[in-house]
Short mmCIF file of C-alpha atoms in Angstrom, two decimals:
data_model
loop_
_atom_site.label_atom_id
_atom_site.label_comp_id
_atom_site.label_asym_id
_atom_site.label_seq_id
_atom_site.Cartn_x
_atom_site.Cartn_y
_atom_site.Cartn_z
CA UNK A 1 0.00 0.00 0.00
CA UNK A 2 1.58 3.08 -1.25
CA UNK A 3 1.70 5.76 1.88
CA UNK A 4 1.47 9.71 1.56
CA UNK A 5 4.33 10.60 3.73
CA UNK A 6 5.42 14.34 4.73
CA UNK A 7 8.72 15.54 5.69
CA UNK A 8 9.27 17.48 8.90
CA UNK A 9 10.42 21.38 9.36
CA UNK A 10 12.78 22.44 11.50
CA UNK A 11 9.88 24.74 13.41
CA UNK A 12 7.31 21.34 13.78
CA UNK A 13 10.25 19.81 15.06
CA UNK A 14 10.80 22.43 18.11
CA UNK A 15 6.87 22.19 19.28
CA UNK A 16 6.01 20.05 21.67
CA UNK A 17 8.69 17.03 20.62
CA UNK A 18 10.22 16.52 22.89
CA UNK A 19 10.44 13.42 25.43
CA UNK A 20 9.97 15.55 28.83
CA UNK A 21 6.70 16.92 26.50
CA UNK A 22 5.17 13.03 25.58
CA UNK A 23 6.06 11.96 29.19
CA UNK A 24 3.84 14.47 30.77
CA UNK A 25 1.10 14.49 28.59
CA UNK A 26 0.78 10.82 28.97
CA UNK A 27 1.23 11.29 32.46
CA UNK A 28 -1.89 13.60 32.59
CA UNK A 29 -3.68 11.17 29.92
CA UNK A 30 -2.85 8.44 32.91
CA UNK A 31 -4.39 10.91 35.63
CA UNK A 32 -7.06 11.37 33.56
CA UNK A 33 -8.10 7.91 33.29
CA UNK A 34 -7.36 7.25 37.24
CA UNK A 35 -10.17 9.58 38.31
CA UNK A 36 -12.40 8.46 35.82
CA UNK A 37 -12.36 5.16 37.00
CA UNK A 38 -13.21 6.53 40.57
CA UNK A 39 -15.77 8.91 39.21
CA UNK A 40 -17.34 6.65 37.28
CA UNK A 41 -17.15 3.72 40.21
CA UNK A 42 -18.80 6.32 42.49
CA UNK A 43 -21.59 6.60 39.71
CA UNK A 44 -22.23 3.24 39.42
CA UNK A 45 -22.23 2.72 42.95
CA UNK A 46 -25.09 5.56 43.62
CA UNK A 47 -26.94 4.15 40.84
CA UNK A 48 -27.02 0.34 40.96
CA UNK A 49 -26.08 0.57 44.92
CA UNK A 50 -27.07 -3.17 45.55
CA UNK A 51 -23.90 -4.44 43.86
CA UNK A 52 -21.82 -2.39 45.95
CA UNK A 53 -23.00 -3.83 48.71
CA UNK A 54 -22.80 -7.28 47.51
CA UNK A 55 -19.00 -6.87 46.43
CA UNK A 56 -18.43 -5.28 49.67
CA UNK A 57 -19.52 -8.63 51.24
CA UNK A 58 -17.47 -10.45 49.62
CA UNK A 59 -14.14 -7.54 48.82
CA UNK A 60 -11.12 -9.86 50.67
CA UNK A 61 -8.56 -7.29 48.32
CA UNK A 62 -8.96 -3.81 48.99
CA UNK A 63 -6.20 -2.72 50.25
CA UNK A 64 -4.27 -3.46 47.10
CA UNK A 65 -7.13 -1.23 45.04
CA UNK A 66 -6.02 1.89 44.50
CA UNK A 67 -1.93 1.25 43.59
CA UNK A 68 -3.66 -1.30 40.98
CA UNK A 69 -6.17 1.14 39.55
CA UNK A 70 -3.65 3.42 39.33
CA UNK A 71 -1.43 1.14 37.59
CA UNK A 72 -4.35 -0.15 35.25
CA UNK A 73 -4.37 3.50 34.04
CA UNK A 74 -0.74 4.42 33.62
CA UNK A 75 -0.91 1.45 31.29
CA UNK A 76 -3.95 2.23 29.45
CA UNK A 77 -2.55 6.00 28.98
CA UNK A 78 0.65 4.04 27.54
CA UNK A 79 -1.63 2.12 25.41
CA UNK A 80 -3.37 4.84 24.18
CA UNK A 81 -1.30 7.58 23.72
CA UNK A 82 0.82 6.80 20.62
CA UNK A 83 -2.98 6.03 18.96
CA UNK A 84 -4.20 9.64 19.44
CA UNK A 85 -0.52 11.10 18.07
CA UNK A 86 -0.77 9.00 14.62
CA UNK A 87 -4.72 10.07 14.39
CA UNK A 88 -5.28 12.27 11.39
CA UNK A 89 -6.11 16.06 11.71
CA UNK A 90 -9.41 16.78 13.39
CA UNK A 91 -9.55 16.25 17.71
CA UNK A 92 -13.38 15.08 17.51
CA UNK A 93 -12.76 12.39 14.97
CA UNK A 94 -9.87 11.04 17.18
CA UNK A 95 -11.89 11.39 20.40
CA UNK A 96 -14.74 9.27 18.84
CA UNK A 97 -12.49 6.92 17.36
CA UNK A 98 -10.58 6.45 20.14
CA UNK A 99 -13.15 6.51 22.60
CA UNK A 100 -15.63 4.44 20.64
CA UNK A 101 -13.02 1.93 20.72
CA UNK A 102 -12.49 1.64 24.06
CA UNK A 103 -16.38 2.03 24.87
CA UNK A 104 -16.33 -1.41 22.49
CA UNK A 105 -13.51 -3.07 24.10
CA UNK A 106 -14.23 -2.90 27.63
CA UNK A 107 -18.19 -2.54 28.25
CA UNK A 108 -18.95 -4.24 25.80
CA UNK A 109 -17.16 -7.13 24.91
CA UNK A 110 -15.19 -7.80 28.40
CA UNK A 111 -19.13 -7.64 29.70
CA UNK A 112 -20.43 -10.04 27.23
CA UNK A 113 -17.69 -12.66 28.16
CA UNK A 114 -18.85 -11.61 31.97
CA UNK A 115 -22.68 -12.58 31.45
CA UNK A 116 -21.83 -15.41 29.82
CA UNK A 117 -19.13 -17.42 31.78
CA UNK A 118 -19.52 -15.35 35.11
CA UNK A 119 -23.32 -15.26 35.38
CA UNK A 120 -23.92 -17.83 38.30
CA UNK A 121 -21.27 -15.21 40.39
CA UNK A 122 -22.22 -12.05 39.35
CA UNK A 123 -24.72 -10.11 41.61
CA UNK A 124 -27.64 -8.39 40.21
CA UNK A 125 -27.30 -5.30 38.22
CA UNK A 126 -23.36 -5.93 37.93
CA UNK A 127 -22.96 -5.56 33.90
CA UNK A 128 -25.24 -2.20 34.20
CA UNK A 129 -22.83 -1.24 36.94
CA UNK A 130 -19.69 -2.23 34.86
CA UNK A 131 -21.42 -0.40 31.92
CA UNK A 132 -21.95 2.78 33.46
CA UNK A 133 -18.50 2.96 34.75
CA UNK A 134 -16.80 1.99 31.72
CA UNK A 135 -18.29 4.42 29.72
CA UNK A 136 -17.55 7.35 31.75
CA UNK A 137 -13.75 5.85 31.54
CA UNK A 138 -14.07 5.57 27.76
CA UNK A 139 -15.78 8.95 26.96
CA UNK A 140 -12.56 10.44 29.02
CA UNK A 141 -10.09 8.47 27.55
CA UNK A 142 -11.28 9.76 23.85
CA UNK A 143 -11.83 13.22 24.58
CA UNK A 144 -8.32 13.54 26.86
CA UNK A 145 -6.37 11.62 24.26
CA UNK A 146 -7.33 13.59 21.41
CA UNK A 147 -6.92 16.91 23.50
CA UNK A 148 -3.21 15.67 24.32
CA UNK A 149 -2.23 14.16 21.27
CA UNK A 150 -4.16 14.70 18.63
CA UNK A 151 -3.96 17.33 15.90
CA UNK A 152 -6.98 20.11 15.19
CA UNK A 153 -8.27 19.96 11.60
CA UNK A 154 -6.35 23.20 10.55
CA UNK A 155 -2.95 22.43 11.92
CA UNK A 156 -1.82 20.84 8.72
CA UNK A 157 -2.26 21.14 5.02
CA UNK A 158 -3.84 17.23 4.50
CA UNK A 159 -3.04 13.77 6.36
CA UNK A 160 0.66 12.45 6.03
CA UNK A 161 -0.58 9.17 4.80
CA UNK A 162 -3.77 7.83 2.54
CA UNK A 163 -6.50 6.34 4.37
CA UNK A 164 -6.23 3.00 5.99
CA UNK A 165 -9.92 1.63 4.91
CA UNK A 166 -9.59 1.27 1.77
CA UNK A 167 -13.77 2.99 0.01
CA UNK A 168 -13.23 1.06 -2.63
CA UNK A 169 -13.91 -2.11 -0.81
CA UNK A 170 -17.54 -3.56 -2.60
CA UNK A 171 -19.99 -4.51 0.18
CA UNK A 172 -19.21 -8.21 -0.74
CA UNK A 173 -15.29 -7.31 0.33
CA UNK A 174 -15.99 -6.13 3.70
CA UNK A 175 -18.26 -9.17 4.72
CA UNK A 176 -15.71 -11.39 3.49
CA UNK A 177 -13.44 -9.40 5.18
CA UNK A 178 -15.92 -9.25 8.76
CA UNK A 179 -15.84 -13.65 8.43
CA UNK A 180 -12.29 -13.61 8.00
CA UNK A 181 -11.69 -11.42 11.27
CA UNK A 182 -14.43 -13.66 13.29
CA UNK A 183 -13.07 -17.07 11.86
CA UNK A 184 -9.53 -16.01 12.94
CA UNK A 185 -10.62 -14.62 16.53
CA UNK A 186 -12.50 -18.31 16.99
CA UNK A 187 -8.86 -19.75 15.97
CA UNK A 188 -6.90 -17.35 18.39
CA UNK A 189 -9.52 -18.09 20.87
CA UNK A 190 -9.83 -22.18 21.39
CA UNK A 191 -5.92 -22.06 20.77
CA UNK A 192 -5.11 -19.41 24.22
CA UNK A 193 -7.80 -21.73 25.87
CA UNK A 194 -6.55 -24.99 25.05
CA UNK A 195 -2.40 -24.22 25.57
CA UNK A 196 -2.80 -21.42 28.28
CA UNK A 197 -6.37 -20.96 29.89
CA UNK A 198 -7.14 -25.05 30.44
CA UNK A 199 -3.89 -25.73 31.57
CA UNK A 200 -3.76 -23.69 35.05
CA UNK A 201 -5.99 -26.59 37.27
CA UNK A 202 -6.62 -23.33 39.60
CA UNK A 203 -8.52 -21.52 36.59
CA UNK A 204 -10.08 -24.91 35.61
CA UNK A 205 -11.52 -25.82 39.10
CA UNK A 206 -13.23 -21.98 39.28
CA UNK A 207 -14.66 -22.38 35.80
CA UNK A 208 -16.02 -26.30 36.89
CA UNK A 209 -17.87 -24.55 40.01
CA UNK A 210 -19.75 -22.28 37.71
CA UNK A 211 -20.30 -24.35 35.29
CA UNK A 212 -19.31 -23.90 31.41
CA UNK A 213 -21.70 -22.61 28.82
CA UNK A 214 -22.77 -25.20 25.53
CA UNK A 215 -19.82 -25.64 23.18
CA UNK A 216 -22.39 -24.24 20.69
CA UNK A 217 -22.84 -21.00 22.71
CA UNK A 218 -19.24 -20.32 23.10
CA UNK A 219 -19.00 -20.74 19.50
CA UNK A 220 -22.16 -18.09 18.88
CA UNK A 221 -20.92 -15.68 21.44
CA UNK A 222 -17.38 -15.83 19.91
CA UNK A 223 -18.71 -14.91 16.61
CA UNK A 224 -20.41 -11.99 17.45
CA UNK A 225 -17.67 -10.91 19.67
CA UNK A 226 -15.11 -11.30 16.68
CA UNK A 227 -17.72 -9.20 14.55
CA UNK A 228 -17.57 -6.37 17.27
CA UNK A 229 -13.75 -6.60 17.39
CA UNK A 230 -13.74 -6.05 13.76
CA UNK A 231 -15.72 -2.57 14.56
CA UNK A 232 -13.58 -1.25 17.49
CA UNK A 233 -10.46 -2.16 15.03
CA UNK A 234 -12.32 0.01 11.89
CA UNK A 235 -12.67 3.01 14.38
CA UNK A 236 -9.07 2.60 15.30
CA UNK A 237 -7.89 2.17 11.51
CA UNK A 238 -10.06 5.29 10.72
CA UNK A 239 -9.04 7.92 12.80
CA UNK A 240 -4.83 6.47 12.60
CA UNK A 241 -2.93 8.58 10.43
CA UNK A 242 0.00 6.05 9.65
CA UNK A 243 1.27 3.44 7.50
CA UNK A 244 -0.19 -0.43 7.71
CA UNK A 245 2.26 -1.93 9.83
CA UNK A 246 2.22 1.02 12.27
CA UNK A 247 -1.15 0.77 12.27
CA UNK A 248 -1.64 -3.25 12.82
CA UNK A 249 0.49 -2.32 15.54
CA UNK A 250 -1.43 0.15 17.75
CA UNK A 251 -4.43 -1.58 17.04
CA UNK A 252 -2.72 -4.65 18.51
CA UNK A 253 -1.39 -2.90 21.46
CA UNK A 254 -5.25 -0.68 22.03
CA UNK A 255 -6.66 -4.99 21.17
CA UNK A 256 -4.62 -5.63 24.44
CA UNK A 257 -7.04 -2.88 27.14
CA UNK A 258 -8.12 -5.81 28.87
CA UNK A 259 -5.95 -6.89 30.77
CA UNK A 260 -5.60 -4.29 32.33
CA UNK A 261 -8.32 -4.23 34.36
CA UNK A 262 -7.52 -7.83 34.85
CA UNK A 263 -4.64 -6.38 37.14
CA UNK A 264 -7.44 -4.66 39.60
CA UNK A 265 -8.41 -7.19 42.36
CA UNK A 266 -11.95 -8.07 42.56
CA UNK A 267 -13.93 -10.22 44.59
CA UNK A 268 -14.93 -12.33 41.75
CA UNK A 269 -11.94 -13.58 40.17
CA UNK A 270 -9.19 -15.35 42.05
CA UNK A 271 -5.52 -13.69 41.99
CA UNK A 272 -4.34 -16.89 40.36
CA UNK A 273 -7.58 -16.66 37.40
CA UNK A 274 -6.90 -13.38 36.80
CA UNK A 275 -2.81 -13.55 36.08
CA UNK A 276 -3.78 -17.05 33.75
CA UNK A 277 -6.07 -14.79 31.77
CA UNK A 278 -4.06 -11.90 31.83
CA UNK A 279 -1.48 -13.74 29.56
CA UNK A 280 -3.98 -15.74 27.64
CA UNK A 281 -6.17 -12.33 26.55
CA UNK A 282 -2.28 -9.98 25.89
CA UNK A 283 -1.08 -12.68 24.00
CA UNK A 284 -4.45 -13.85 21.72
CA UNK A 285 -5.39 -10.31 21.64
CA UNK A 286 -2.03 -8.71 20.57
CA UNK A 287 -2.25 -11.16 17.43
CA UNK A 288 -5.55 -11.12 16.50
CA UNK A 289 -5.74 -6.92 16.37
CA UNK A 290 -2.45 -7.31 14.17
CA UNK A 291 -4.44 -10.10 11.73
CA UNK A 292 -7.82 -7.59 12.50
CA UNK A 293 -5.86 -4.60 11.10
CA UNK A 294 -3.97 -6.65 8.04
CA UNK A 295 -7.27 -7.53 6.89
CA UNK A 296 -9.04 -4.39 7.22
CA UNK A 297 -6.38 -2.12 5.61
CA UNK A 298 -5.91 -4.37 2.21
CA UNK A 299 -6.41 -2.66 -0.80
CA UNK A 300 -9.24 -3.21 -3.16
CA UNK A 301 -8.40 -4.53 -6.61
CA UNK A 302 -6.87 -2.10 -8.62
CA UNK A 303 -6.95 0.78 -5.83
CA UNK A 304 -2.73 0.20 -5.36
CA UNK A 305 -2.43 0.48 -9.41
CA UNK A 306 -4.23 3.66 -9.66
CA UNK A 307 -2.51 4.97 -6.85
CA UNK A 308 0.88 4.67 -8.13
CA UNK A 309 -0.10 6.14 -11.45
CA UNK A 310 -1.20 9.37 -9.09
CA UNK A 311 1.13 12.03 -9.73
CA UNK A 312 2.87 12.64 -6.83
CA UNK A 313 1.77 15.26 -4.09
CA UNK A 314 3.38 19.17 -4.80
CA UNK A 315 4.45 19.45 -1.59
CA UNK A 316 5.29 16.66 1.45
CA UNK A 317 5.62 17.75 5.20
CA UNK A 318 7.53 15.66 7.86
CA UNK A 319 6.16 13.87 10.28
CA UNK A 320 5.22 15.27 13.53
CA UNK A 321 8.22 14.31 16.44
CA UNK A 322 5.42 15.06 18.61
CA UNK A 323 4.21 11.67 17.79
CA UNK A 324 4.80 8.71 20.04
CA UNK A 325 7.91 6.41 18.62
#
């Protein structure tokens, strides 16, 4: 895929590049998201107050809570961050992509997962309460990111590279493309479970309390979990202003949120669960948003032919060294 690249000036290169500059913005990014999380606890808590009082019951960690909340968000801003510097000009399409994103990734699909292999533990009104804390966390971590990182729609002349998602795609492309991405998360999914997930007996004996779901469920709910992957990749790939393998990368590394709150001690999953799945999901889920992206970004027929017969843009700028390396 040929990539519209700019050079940089000298007076881009003095603004804001510096590492003292991207540490502290991602620092505040990281701050950000730590008092979201508590805000958006609190909210939960006042409005579905019978699961905080049911977790309380049962809460044998909190004194480790806050230094791992505040680690789950350090990480997150480090996840983040070098998204929302590679987003194309315009603050409000990176906040929506990136926060959409996340919005998709963690109260959505980590909650589907919950209500379908954690049901028999969960107490009533947990996934609203999960929902309505996550999305406070993901409508700050879009807006913040973009405010930090991102570039407004005048601060440069066009985008440094061509579009990921490729409109030339026919209807019939992107559903092949959509089974491809679900068949392939399926795959990435059985494979963590068999060779890391099934063989910790401590994560097997919590799963044969509860009680496993129909092999024919897991398959259903995996599908349409792999479809909604496939979306929270697109708004990734369509706000990033980069080149494909950049690109498969940071949609990798934002693929990889969840474990992060698999780091925050809860009184439904076991210490020893939680590390198990916290490789099984960064490993599967580090691969599958690199084969997610790879898909989505391939050119249509033709599209890389009549590209390279393009004449050549006037004038190039350099890329931004405010941007996350």
């Amino acid at each position: 895929m040929s990539d519209i690249v700019a050079a940089p000036s000298p007076t881009t290169a003095a603004v804001g590049g510096s590492a003292a500059s991207t540490a502290g913005r991602t620092a505040v990014l990281a701050l950000g998201l730590f008092t979201a999380m508590g805000v958006g606890s609190t909210l939960a808590g006042l409005l579905v107050p019978s699961v905080g009082e049911a977790l309380a019951a049962r809460q044998q960690e909190g004194s480790a809570g806050a230094a791992a909340v505040a680690f789950a968000a350090l990480l997150q801003a480090l996840m983040l961050a070098p998204t929302a510097a590679r987003a194309r000009p315009g603050r409000w399409r990176a906040a929506l992509g990136i926060g959409g994103a996340y919005w998709l990734i963690t109260p959505v699909l980590m909650q589907i997962e919950s209500a379908v292999f954690l049901a028999p533990v969960l107490p009533d009104g947990f996934l609203l309460s999960v929902g309505i804390s996550e999305t406070v966390i993901a409508a700050t971590a879009g807006v913040l990111a973009a405010t930090l990182f991102g570039r407004r729609a005048g601060e440069s002349a066009a985008p440094r590279h061509q579009a990921l998602l490729d409109p030339n795609v026919s209807v019939h492309g992107w559903v092949a493309r959509l089974v491809a991405i679900c068949v392939i998360y399926i795959l990435l999914y059985l494979l963590a479970g068999a060779f890391i997930a099934l063989r910790d007996p401590a994560l097997q004996a919590f799963y044969d309390q509860i009680g496993m779901p129909s092999l024919g469920t897991i398959f259903g709910v995996q599908a349409l979990r792999g479809a909604l992957w496939a979306a929270a990749g697109a708004l990734l790939l369509g706000v990033l202003d980069a080149n494909r393998r950049t690109a498969a990368g940071l949609v990798g590394l934002v693929f990889t949120l969840p474990v992060t709150l698999l780091l925050i001690p809860n009184p439904i999953m076991p210490p020893e669960v939680r590390s198990t799945h916290f490789v099984e999901v960064a490993s599967s889920n580090f691969l599958f948003g690199l084969a997610t992206a790879w898909i989505l970004t391939r050119r249509a027929r033709g599209s890389s032919l009549a590209q390279s017969r393009a004449p050549a843009p006037a004038v190039t700028e350099q890329a931004d060294p405010s941007e996350i390396h």
